[in-house]
Short mmCIF file of C-alpha atoms in Angstrom, two decimals:
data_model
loop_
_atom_site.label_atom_id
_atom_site.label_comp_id
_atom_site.label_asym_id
_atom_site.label_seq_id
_atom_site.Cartn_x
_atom_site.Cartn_y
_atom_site.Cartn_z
CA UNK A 1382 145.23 106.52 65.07
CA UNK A 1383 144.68 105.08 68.43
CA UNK A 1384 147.09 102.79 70.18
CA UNK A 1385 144.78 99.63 70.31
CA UNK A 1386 141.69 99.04 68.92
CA UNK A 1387 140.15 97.82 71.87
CA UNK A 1388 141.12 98.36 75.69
CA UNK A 1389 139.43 97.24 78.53
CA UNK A 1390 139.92 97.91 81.89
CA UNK A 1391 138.57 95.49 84.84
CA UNK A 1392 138.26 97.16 87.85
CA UNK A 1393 137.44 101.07 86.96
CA UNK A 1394 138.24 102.30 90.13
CA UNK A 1395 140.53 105.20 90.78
CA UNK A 1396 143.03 103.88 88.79
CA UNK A 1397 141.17 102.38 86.35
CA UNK A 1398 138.86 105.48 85.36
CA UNK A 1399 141.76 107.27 85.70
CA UNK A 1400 142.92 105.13 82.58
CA UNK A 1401 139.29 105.71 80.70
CA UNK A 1402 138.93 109.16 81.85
CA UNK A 1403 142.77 109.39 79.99
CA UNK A 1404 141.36 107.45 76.83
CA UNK A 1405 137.61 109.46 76.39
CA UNK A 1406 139.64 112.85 76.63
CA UNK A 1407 142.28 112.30 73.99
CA UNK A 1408 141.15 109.14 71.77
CA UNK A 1409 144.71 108.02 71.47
CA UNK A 1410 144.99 105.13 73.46
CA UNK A 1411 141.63 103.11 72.04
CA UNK A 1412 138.83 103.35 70.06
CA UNK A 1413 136.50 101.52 71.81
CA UNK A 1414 136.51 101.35 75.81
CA UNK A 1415 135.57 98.62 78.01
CA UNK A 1416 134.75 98.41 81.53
CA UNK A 1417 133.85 95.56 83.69
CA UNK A 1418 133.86 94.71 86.91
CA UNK A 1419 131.30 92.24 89.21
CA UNK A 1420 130.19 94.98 91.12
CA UNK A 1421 126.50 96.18 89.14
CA UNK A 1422 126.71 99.46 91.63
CA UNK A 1423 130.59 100.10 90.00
CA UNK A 1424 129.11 99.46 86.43
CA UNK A 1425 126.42 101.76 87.25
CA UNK A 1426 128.55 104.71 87.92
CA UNK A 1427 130.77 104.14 85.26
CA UNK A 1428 127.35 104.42 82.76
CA UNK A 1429 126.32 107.30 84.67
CA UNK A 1430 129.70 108.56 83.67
CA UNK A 1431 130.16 107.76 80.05
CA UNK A 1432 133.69 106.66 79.96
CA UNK A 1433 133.43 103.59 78.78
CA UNK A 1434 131.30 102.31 75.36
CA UNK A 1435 131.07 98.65 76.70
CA UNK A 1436 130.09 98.19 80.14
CA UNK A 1437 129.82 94.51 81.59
CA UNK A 1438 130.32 92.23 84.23
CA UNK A 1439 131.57 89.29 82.01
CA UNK A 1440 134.78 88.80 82.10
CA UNK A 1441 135.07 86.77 78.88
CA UNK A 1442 133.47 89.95 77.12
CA UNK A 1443 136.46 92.23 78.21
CA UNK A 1444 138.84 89.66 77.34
CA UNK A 1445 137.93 89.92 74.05
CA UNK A 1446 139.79 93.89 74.03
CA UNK A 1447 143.11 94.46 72.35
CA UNK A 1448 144.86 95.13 75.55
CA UNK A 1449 143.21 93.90 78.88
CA UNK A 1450 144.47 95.73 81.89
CA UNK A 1451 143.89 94.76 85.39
CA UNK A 1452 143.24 97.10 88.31
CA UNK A 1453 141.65 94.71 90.61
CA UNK A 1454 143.59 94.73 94.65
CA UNK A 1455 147.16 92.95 94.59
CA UNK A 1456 145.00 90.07 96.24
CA UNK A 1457 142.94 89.32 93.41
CA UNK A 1458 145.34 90.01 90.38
CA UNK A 1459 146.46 86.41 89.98
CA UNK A 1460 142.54 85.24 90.08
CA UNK A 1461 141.72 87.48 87.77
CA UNK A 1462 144.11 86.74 85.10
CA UNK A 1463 143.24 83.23 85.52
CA UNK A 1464 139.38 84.09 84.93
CA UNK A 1465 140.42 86.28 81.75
CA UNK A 1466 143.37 84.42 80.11
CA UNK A 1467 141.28 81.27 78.21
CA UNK A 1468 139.30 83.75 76.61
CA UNK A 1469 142.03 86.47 75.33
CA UNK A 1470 142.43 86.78 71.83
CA UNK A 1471 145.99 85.85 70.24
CA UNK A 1472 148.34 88.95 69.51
CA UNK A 1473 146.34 90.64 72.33
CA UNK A 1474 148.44 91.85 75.53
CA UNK A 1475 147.50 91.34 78.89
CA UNK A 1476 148.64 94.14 81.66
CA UNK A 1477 148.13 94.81 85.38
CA UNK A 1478 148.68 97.57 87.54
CA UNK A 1479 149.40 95.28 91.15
CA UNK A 1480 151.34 97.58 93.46
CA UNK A 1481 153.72 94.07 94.93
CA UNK A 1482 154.98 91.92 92.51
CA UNK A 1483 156.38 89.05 93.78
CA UNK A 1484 155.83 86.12 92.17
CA UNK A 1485 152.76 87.67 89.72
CA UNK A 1486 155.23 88.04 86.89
CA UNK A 1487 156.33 84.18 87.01
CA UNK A 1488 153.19 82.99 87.68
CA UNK A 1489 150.80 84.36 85.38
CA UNK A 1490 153.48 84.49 82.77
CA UNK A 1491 152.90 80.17 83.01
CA UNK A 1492 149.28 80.65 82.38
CA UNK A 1493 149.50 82.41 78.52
CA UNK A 1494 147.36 80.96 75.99
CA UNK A 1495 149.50 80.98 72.81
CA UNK A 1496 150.01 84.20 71.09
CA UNK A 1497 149.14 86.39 74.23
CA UNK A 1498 151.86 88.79 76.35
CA UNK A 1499 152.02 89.84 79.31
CA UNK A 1500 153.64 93.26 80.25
CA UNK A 1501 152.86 94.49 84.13
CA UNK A 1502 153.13 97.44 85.34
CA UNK A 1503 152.40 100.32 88.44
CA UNK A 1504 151.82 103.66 87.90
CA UNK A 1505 153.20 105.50 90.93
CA UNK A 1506 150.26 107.82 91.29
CA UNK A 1507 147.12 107.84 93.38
CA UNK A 1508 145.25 109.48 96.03
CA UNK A 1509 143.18 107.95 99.18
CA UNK A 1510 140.26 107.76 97.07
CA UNK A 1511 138.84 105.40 95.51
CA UNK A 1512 136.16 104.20 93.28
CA UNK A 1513 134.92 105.23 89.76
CA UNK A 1514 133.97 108.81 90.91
CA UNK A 1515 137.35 108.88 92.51
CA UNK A 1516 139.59 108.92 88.76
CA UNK A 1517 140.53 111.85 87.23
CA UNK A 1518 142.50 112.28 83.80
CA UNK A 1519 145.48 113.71 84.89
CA UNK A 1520 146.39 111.52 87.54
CA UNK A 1521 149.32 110.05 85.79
CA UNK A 1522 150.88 113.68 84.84
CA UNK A 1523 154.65 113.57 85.06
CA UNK A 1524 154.35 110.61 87.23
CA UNK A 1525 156.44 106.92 87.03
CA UNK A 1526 154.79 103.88 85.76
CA UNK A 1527 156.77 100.86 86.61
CA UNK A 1528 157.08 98.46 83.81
CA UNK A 1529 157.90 94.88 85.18
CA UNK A 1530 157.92 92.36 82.37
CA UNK A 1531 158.28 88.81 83.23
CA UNK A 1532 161.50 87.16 81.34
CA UNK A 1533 160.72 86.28 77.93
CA UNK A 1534 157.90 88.97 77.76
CA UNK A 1535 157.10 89.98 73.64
CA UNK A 1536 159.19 93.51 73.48
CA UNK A 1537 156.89 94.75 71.11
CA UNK A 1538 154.24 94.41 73.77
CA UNK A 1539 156.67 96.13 76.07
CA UNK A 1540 156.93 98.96 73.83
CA UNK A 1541 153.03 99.15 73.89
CA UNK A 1542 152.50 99.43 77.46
CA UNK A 1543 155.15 101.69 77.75
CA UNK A 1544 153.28 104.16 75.11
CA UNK A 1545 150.31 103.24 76.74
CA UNK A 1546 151.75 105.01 79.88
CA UNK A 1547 153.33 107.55 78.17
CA UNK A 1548 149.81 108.49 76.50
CA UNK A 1549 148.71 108.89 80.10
CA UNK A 1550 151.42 111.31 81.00
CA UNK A 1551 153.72 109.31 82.84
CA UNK A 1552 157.19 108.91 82.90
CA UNK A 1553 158.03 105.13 82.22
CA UNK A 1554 160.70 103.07 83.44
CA UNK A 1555 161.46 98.80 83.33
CA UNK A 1556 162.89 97.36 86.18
CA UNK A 1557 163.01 93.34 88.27
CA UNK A 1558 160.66 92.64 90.60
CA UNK A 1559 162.22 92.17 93.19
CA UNK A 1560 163.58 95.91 92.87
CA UNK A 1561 159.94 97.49 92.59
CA UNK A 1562 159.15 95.80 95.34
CA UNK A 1563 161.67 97.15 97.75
CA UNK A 1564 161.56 100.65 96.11
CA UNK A 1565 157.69 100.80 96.47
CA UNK A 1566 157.90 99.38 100.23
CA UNK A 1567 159.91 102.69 101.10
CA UNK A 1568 157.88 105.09 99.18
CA UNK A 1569 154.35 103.83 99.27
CA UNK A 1570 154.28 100.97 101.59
CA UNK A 1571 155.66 101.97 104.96
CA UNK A 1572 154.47 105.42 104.85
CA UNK A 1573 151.15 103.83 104.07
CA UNK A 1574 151.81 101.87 107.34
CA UNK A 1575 152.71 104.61 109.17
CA UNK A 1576 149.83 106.66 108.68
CA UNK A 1577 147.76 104.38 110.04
CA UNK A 1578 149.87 103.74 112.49
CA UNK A 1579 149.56 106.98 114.12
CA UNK A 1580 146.01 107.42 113.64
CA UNK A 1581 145.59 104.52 115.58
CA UNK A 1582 147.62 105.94 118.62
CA UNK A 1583 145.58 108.89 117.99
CA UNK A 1584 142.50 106.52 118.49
CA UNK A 1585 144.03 104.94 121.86
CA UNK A 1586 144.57 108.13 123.60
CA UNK A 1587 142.24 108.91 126.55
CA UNK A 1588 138.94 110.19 125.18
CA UNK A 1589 139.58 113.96 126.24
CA UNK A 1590 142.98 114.36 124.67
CA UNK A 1591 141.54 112.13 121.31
CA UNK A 1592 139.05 114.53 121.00
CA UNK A 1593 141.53 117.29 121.54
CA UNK A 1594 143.83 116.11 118.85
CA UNK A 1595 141.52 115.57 116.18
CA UNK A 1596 140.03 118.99 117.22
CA UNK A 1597 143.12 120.94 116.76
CA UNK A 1598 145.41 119.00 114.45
CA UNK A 1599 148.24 120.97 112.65
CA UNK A 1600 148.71 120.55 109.11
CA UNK A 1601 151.61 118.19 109.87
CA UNK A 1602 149.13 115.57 111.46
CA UNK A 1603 146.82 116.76 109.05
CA UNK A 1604 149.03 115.99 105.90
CA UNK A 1605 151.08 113.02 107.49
CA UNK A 1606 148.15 110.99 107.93
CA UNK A 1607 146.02 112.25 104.43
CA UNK A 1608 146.56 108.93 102.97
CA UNK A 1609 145.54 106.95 106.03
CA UNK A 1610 141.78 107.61 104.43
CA UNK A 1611 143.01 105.12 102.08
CA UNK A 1612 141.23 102.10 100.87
CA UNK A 1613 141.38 99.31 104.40
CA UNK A 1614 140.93 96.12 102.01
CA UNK A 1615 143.27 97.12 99.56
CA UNK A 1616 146.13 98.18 101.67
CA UNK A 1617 145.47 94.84 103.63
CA UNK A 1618 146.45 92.99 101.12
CA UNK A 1619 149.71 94.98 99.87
CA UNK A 1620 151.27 94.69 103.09
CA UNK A 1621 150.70 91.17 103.37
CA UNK A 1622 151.75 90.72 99.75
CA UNK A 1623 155.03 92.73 100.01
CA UNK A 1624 155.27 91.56 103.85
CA UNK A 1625 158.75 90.53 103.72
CA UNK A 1626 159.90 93.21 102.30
CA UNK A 1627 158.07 95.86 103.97
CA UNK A 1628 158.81 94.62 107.63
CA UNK A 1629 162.21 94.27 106.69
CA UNK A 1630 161.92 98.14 105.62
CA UNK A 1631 160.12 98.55 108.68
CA UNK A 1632 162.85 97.11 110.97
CA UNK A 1633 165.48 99.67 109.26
CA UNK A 1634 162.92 102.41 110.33
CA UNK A 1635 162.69 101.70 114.09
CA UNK A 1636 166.63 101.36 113.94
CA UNK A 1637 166.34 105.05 112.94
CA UNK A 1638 163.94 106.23 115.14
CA UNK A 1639 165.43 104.75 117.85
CA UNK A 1640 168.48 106.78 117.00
CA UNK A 1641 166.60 110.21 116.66
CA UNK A 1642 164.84 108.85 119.99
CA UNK A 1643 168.65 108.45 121.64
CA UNK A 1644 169.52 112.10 120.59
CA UNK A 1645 166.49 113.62 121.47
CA UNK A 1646 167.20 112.03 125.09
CA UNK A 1647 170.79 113.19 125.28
CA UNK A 1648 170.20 116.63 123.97
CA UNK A 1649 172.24 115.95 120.83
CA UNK A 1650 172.08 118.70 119.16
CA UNK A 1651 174.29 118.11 116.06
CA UNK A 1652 172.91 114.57 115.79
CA UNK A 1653 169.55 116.02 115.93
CA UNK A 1654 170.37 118.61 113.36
CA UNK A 1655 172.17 116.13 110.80
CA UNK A 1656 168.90 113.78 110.92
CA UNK A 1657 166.36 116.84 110.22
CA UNK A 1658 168.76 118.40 107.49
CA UNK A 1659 168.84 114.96 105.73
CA UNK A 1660 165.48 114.54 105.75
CA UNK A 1661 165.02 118.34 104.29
CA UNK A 1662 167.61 117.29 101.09
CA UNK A 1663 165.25 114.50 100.29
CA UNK A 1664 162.10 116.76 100.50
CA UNK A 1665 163.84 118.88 98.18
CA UNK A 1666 164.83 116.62 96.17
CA UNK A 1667 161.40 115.05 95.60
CA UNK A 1668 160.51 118.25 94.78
CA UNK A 1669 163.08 118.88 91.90
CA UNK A 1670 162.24 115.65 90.63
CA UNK A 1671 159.00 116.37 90.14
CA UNK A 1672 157.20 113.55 92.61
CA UNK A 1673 156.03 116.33 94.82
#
């Protein structure tokens, strides 16, 4: 038997199809699918792909699903929900996927119709892809989904998103939100930043040497900047969403380049060692722990 008897996903994009991708293979976490989204040339591709059995651009259709899960940017959660919400079913569970929390949780947990929760969450998987064509059904293998339920949230809606996850292939764990948001601004937010960062030096170097370096980048500019292909409108929005956080990350960054910077002036060669072997144990321990 499936996990819900209706699921519908707004937004199918590489997340989202992910999600139905997930759902059409095994059949245990709906029976029927829904997609929607107000882009016709998304709903097309999703068709074109058969992983969903309802495709639509109403958003009072999809609210009519068992579980309703948002994939929209961070930017346009909260106006989504809003949209949804007066038309969601009582007992039904509404669920997001926003990368920045903030104040979402509070927020949209004031907007409930009677009888519906709201359990949040992130899976901690992607790629700088996106789109319907972009999902895949494996994305979520032996990844973490974030659970972030508001206070007060129904636990026995928590305990559905959580298997809902789990059916995916992820890992699952419940924390604050002001803790996701300061774990994901180290380990998805500032590297995103970074990456572009450095493509855009790349960019401002005379046009001979540009054209040099994008000629003969190494695999370490190569792999560094792989996610700087990512989504400009999306990642827009997380930074300024999460901006307090993130430059504050940011600031703790410089502080450390700077000091890599001072050693590599002075020739400090056990400094310099100590910062590199450091960074090698985390590598390695990304690795063991399976994020890598």
């Amino acid at each position: 038997m499936a996990l819900f008897r209706s699921l519908a996903v707004v937004g199918p994009g590489l997340i989202g199809s992910s999600v139905l991708r997930r759902a059409r293979e095994t059949g245990l976490l709906a029976d029927t699918l829904i997609a929607a989204d107000i882009n016709p040339a998304v709903l097309e591709r999703v068709r074109d792909l058969k992983i969903a059995d309802v495709v639509t651009d109403s958003m009072a259709v999809a609210a009519q699903a068992e579980c309703v899960m948002i994939c929209v940017p961070v930017g346009a959660v909260e106006a989504t929900a809003r949209t949804i919400l007066p038309h969601m079913k009582p007992g039904s569970i509404l669920t997001d996927v926003a990368s920045v929390r903030g104040q979402l949780g509070p927020t949209i947990q004031a907007l409930l119709p009677e009888g519906v929760a709201y359990v949040p969450g992130h899976p901690m998987a992607g790629t700088e892809h996106s789109g319907p064509d972009a999902g895949f059904s494996t994305l979520f293998e032996n990844r973490w989904s974030l659970l972030v339920p508001p206070d007060g949230a129904d636990e026995k809606a928590v305990q559905k998103v959580q298997q809902l996850w789990e059916l995916c292939g992820a890992r699952t764990k419940i924390l604050s939100d002001d803790k996701h948001d300061r774990i994901c601004a180290m380990v998805s937010h500032l590297p995103h930043l970074l990456a572009f960062t450095i493509c855009d030096t790349a960019d401002n170097l005379s046009e001979e040497i540009r054209a040099a370096v994008l000629d003969y980048a190494a695999s370490g500019f190569r792999d560094f900047t792989r996610i700087a292909a990512s989504d400009p409108v999306m990642w827009r929005d997380i930074f300024i969403a999460n901006k307090d956080v993130l430059l504050e990350t940011l600031d703790r960054f410089v502080a450390d380049a700077q000091g890599m910077a001072q050693a590599i002036r002075e020739s400090d060669e056990a400094a310099i060692t100590t910062r590199i072997e450091r960074g090698r144990r985390i590598r390695r321990t990304l690795i063991e722990n399976r994020q890598a």
